[in-house]
Short mmCIF file of C-alpha atoms and ligand atoms in Angstrom, two decimals:
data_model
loop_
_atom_site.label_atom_id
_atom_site.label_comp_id
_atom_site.label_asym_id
_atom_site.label_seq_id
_atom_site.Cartn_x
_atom_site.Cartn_y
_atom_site.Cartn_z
CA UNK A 287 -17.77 149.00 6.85
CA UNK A 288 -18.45 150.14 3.03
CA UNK A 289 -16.56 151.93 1.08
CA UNK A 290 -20.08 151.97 -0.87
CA UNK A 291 -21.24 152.95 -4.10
CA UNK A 292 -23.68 154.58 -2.65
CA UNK A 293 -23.26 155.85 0.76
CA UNK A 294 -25.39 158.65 1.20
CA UNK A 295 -27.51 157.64 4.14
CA UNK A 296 -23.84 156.86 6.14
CA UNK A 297 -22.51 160.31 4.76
CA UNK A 298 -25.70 161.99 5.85
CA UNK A 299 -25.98 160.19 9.57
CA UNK A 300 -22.11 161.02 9.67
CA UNK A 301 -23.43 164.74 10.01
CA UNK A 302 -22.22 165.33 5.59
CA UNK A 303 -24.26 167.31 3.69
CA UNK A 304 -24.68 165.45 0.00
CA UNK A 305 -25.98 166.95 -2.49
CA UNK A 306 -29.56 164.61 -2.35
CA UNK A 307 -31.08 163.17 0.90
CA UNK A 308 -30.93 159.57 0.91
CA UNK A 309 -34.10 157.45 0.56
CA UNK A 310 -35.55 154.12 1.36
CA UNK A 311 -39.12 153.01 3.04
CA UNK A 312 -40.00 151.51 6.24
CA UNK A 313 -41.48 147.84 5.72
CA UNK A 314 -39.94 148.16 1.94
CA UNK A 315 -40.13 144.28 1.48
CA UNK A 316 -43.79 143.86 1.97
CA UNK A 317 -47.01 142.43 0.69
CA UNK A 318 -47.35 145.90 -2.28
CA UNK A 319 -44.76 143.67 -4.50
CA UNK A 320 -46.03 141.35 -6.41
CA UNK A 321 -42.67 138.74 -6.43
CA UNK A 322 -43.01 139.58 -2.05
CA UNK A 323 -46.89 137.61 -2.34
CA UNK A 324 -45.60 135.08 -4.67
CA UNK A 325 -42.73 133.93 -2.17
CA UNK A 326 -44.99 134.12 0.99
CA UNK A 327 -47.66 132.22 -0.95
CA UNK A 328 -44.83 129.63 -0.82
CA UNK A 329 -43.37 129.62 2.33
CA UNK A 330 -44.87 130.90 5.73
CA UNK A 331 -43.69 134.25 7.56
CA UNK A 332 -41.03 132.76 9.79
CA UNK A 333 -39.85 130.26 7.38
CA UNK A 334 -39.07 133.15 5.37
CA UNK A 335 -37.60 134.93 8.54
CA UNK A 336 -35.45 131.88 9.26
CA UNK A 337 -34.14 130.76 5.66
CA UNK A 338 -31.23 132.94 4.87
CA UNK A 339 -31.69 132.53 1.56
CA UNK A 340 -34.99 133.66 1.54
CA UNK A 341 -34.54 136.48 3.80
CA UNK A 342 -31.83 137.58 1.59
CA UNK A 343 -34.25 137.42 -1.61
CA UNK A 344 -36.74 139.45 -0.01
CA UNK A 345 -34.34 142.10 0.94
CA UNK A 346 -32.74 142.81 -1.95
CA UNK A 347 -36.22 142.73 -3.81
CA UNK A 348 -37.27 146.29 -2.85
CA UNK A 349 -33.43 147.16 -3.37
CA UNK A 350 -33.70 146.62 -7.20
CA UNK A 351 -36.98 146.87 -7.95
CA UNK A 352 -37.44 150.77 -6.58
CA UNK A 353 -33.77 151.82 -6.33
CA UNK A 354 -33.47 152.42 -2.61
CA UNK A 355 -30.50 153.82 -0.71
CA UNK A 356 -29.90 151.39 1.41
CA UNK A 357 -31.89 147.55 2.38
CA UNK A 358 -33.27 146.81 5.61
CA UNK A 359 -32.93 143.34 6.63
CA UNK A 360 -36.29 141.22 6.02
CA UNK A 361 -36.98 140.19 9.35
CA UNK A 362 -39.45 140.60 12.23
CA UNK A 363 -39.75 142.20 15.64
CA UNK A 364 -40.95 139.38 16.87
CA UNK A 365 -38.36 136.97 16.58
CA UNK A 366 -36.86 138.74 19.58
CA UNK A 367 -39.78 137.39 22.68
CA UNK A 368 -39.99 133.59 19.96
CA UNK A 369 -35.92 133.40 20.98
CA UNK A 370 -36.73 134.19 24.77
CA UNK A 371 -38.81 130.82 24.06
CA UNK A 372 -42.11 132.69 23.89
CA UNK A 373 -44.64 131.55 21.85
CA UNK A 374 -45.56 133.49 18.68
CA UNK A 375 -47.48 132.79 15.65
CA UNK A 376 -48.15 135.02 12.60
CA UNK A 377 -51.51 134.25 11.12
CA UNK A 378 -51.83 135.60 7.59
CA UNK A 379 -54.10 138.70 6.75
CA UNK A 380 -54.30 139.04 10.74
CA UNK A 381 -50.89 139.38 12.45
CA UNK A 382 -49.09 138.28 15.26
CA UNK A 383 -50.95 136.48 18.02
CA UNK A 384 -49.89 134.21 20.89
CA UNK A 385 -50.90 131.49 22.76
CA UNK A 386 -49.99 131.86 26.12
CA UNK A 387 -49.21 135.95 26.92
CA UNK A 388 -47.46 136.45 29.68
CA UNK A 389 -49.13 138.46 32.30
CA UNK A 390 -47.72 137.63 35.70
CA UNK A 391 -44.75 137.96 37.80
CA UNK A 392 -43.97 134.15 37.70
CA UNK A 393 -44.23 134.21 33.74
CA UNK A 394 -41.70 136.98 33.53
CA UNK A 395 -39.73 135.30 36.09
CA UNK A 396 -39.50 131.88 34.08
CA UNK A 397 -38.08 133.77 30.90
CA UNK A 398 -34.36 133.02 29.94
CA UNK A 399 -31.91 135.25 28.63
CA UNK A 400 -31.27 133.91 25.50
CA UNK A 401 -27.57 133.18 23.99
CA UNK A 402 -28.89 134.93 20.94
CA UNK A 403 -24.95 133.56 19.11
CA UNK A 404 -27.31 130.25 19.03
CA UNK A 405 -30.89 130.89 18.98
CA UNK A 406 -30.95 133.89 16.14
CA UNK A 407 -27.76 132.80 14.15
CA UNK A 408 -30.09 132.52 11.05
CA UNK A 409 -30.44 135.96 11.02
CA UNK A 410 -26.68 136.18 11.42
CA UNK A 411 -26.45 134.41 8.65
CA UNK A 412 -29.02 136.00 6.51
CA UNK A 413 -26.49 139.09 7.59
CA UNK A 414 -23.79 137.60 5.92
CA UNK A 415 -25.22 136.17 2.98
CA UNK A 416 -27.50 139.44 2.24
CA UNK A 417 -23.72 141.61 2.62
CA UNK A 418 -22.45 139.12 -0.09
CA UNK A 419 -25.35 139.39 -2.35
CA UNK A 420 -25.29 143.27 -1.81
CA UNK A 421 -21.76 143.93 -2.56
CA UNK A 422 -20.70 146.88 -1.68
CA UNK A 423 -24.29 148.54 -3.53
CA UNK A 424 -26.24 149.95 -0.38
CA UNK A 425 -25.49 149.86 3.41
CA UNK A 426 -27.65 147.55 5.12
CA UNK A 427 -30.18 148.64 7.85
CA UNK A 428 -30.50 145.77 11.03
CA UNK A 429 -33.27 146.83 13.28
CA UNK A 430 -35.55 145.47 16.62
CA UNK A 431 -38.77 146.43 18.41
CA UNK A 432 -38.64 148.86 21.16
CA UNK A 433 -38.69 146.51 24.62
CA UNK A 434 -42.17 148.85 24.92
CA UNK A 435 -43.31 147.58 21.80
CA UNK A 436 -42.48 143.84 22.14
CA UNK A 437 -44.35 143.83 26.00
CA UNK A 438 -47.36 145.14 23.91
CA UNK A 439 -47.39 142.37 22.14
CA UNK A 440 -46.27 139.62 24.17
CA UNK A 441 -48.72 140.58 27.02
CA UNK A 442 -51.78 141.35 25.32
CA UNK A 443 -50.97 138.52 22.82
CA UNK A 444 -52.13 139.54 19.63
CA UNK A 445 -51.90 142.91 17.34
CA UNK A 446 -54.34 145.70 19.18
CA UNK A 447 -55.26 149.55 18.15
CA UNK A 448 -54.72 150.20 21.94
CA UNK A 449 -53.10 147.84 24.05
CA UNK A 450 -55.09 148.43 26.94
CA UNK A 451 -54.08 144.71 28.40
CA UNK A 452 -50.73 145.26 28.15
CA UNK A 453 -51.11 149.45 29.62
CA UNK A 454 -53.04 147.45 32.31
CA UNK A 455 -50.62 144.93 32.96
CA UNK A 456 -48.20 148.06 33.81
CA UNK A 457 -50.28 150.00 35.45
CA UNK A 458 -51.17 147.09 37.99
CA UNK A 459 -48.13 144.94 37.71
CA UNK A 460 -45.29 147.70 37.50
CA UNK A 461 -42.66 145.30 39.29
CA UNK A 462 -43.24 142.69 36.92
CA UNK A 463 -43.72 144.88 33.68
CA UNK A 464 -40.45 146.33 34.76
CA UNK A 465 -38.54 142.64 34.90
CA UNK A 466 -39.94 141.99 31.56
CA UNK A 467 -38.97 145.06 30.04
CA UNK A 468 -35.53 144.67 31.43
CA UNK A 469 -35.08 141.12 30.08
CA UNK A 470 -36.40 142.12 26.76
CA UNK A 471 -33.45 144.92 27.26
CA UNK A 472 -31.17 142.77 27.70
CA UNK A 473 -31.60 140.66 25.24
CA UNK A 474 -32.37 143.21 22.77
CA UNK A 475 -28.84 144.36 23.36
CA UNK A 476 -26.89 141.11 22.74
CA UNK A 477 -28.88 140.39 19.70
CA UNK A 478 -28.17 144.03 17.95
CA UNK A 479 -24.09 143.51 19.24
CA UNK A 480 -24.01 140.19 17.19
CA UNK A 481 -26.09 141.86 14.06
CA UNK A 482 -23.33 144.64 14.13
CA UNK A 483 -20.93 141.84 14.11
CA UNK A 484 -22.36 140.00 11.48
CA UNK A 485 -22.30 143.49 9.29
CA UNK A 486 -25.33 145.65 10.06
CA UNK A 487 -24.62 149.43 8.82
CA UNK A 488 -27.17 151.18 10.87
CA UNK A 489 -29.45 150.04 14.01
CA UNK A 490 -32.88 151.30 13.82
CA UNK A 491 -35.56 150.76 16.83
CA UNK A 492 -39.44 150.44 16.35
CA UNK A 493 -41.06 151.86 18.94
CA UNK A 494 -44.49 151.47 17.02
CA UNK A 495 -46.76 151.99 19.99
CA UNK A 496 -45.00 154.37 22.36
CA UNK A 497 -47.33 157.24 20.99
CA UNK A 498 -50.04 155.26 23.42
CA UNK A 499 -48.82 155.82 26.38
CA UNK A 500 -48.64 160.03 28.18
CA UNK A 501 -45.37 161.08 28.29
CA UNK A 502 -44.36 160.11 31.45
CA UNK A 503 -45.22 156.82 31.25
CA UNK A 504 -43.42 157.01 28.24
CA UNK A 505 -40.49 158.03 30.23
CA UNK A 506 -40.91 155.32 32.48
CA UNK A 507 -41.78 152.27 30.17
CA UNK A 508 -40.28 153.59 26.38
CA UNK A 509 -37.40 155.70 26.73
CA UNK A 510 -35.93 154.06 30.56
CA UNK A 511 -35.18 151.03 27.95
CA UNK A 512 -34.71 152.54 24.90
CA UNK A 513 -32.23 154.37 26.22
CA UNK A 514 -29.50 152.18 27.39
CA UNK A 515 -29.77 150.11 23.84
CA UNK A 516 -28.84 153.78 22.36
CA UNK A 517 -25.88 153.74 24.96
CA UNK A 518 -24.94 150.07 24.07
CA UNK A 519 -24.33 150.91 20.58
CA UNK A 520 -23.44 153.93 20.40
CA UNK A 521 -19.68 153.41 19.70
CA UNK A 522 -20.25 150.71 16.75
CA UNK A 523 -22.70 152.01 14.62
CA UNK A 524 -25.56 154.61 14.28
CA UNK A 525 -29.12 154.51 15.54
CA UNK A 526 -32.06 155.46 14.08
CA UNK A 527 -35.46 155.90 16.80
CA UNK A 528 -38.17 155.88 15.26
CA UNK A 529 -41.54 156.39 17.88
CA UNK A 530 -44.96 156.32 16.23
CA UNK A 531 -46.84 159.25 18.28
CA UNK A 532 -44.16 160.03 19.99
CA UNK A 533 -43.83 163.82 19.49
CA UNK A 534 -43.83 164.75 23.28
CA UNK A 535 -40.14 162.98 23.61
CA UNK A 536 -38.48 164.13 20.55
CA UNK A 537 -36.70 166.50 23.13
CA UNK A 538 -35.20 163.83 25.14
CA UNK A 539 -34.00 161.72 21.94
CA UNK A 540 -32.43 164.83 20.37
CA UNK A 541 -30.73 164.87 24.06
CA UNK A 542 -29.39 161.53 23.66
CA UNK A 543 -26.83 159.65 21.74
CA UNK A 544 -29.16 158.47 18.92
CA UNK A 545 -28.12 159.64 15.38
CA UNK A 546 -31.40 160.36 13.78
CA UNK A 547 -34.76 160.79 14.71
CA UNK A 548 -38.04 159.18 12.52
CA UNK A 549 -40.68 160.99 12.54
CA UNK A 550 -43.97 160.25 11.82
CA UNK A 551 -46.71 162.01 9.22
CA UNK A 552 -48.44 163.80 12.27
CA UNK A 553 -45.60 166.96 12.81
CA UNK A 554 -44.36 169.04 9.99
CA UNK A 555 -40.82 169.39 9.29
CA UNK A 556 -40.64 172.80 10.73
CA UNK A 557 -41.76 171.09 14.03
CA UNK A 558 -40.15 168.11 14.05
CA UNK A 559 -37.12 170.39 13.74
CA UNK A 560 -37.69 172.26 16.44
CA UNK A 561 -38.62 169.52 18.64
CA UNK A 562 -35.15 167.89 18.16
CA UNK A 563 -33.43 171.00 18.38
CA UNK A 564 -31.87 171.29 15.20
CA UNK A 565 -29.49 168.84 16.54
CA UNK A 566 -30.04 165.11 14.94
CA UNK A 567 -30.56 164.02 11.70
CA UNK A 568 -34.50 163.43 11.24
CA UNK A 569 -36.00 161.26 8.77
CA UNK A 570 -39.59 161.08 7.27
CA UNK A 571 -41.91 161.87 7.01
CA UNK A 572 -44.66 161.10 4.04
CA UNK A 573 -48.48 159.67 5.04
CA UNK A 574 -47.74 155.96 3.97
CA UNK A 575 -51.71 156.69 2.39
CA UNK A 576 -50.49 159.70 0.88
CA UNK A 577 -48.94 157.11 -1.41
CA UNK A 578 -52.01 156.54 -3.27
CA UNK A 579 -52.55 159.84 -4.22
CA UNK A 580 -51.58 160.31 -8.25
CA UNK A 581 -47.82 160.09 -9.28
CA UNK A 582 -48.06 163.88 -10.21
CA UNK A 583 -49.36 165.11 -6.93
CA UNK A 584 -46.75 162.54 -4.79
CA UNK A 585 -43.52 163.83 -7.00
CA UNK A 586 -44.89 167.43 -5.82
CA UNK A 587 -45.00 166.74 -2.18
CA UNK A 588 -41.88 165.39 -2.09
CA UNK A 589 -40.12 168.11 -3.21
CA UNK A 590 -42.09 170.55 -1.07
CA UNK A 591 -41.34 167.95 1.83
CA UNK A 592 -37.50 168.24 1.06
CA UNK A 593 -37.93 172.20 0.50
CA UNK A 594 -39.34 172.73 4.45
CA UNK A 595 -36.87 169.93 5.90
CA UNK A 596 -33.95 170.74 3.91
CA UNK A 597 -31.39 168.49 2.49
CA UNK A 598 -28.94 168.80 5.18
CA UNK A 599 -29.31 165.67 8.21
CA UNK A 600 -32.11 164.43 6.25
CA UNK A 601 -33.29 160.86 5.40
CA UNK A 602 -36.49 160.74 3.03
CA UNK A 603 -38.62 158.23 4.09
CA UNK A 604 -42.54 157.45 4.77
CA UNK A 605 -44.22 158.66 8.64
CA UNK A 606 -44.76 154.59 8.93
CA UNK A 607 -44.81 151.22 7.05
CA UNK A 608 -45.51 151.48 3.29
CA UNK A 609 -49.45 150.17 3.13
CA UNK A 610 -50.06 146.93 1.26
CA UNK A 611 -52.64 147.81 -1.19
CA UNK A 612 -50.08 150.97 -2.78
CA UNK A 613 -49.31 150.18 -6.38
CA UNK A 614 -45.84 149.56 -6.54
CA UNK A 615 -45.75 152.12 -9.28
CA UNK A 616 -46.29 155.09 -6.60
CA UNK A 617 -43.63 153.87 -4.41
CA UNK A 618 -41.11 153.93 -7.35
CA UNK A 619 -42.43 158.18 -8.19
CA UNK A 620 -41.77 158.38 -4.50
CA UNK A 621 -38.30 157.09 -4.41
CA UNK A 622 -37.63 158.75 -7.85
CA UNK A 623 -39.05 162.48 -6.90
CA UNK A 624 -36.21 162.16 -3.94
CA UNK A 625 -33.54 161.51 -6.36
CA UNK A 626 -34.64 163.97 -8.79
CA UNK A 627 -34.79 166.64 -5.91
CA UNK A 628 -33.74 169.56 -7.03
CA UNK A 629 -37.14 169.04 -9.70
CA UNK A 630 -37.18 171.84 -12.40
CA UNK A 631 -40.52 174.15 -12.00
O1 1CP B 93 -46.74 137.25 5.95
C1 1CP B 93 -46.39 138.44 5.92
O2 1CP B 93 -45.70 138.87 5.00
C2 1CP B 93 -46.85 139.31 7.03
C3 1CP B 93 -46.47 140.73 6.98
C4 1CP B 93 -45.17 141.07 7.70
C5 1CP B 93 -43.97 141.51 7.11
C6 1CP B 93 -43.71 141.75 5.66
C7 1CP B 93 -44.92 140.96 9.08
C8 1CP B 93 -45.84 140.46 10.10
N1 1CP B 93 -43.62 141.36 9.33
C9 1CP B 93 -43.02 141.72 8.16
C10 1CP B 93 -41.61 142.15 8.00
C11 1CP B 93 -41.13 143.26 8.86
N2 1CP B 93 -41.63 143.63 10.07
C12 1CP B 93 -40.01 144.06 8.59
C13 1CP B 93 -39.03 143.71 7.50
C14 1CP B 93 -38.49 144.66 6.59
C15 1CP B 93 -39.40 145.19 5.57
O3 1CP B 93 -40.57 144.80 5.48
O4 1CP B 93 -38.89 146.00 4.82
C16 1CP B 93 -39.93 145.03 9.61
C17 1CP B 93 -38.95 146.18 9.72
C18 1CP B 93 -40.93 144.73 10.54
C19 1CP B 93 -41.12 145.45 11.79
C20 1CP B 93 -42.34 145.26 12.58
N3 1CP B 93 -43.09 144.12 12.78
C21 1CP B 93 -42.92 146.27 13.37
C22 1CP B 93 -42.33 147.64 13.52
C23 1CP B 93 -42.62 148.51 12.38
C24 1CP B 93 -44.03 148.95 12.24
O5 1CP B 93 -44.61 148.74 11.16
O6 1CP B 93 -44.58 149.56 13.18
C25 1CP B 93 -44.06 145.76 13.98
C26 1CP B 93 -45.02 146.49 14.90
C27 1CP B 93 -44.16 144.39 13.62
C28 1CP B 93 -45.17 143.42 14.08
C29 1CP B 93 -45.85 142.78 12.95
N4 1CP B 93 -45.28 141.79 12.18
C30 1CP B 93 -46.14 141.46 11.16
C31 1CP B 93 -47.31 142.25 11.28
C32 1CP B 93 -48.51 142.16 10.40
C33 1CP B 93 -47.09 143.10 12.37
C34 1CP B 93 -48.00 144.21 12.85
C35 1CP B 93 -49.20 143.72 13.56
C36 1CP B 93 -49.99 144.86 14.15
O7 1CP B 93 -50.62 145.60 13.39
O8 1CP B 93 -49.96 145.01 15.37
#
């Protein structure tokens, strides 16, 4: 795949050492631009999800408005359990809920494997036609929720600051926790094949709510699934993990075949090195709120954040999704600080 105009972020996760780290933002196409709220005023999340067309709008948007290194498919973890024939619904200002969560053995039992060829070809398609309208600009990021992540949701059935239904639907159902995880796996796995086919660059996984569970749960719900979708893809393109919270197993990615590690706001560089060993790429790590701090203060963090990680194996990104209410304006001194790294004084 590529050549590209730009190819830092594949030079850098091929283990090259350019002369800037490459930049974009997690949850770039989002509700801080103002053409992003015009579009979803118009058509409702999965409509836009489902309509190449639109899709491929909203991912390019970020692209030219802020000058990122590379475009991350707009999309949803979601649309991963909605293929399995599960029942979600985004409801605006709130978030994902559903309404029937699935919290017994015969509920996991009922779920099909998907052929994901059929049921997610629009986002196959929104792969193609977002590759066309790219040119050969920016690699293009695919990406999918940690199996971890999607239970949370699809058992406790709505967004949650702890997910103590679906911890308790582990904790007391482990057989069946286990079946779902593994048929979210599974799943998970054909999907990210055929978005490598259709001409994703780079995988990256969400696992947005491992940082709630200790770490051997972690081990035994997270990383036990994580894991083999690492191992599935390993030969075809490279994967970024990124685990909110999830400090206490950056020493078992670093061990595995990932490419690159996210990390989030809560470790400094010098720890999030050490954690990983020296021996992956990391990417990070900026407080999304540190974004609304003024443009002069933001262009001199970055450069102190690129100072302490170094620009070699590094991707410059936020610690989490960019928050809605940042003015676009701070995003762009964010993006621009990275490419003007080395800054003068
Ligand atoms: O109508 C809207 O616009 C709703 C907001 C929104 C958007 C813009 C949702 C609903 N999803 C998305 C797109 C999205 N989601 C992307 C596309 C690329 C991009 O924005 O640049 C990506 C990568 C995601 C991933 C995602 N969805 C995650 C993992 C990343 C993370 O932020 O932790 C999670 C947890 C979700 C679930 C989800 N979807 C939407 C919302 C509001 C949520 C979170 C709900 C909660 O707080 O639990």
């Amino acid at each position: 795949m590529g050549p590209y105009q730009n190819d830092l972020l594949l030079r850098t996760l091929r283990g090259e050492n350019p002369s800037r780290p490459p930049v974009w933002i997690m949850r770039q196409a989002g509700r801080y631009l103002p053409d992003f709220m015009k579009l979803s005023a118009k058509y409702d999340f999965f409509t836009r999800c489902q309509t190449p067309e639109l899709a491929t709008t909203l991912t390019l948007m970020p692209v030219d408005q802020l000058g990122l290194d590379a475009a991350i498919l707009f999309s949803d973890i979601l649309i991963v359990p909605r293929a399995m024939g599960i029942q979600v619904g985004m409801r605006p200002g709130t978030g994902p809920y559903l309404s029937s969560p699935i919290r017994s053995a015969s509920a996991v039992k009922k779920l099909p494997i998907p052929d994901v060829g059929e049921s997610l070809n629009y986002v196959m398609d929104a792969i193609a036609l977002t590759k066309r309208a790219l040119g050969d600009r920016v690699p293009l990021i695919g990406f999918a929720g940690s199996p971890w992540t999607l239970l949370c949701y699809v058992v406790e059935g709505k967004g949650s600051k702890t997910f103590d239904v679906a911890k308790g639907f582990c904790f007391s159902q482990p057989k069946a926790a286990h079946a779902l995880l593994q048929k979210i796996t599974d799943t998970t796995i054909l999907y990210l094949r055929e978005k490598v086919k259709a001409g994703a660059d780079v995988i990256q996984l969400f696992d947005s709510w491992g940082g709630l569970l200790s770490p051997w749960d972690y081990r035994e719900f997270s990383w036990s699934y994580i894991n083999p979708i690492i191992e599935a893809l390993k030969d075809e393109v490279p994967v970024i993990i990124f685990g909110k919270g999830c400090w206490f197993a950056y020493g078992e990615m670093a061990d595995s075949n990932a490419t690159a590690i996210g990390l989030d706001w809560t470790v400094s560089p010098e720890l999030g090195r050490s954690l990983t060993g020296n021996k992956k790429v990391v990417q990070g790590n900026y407080d999304p709120a540190r974004l609304l701090s003024p443009i002069p203060k933001i262009k001199k963090d970055v450069e102190e954040m690129i100072n302490r990680f170094g620009t070699h194996r590094y991707i410059a990104n936020l610690g989490h999704g960019i928050l809605p209410h940042t003015p676009v304006e701070h995003a762009k001194a964010f993006v621009e600080a990275v490419k003007a790294y080395p800054n003068q004084g």
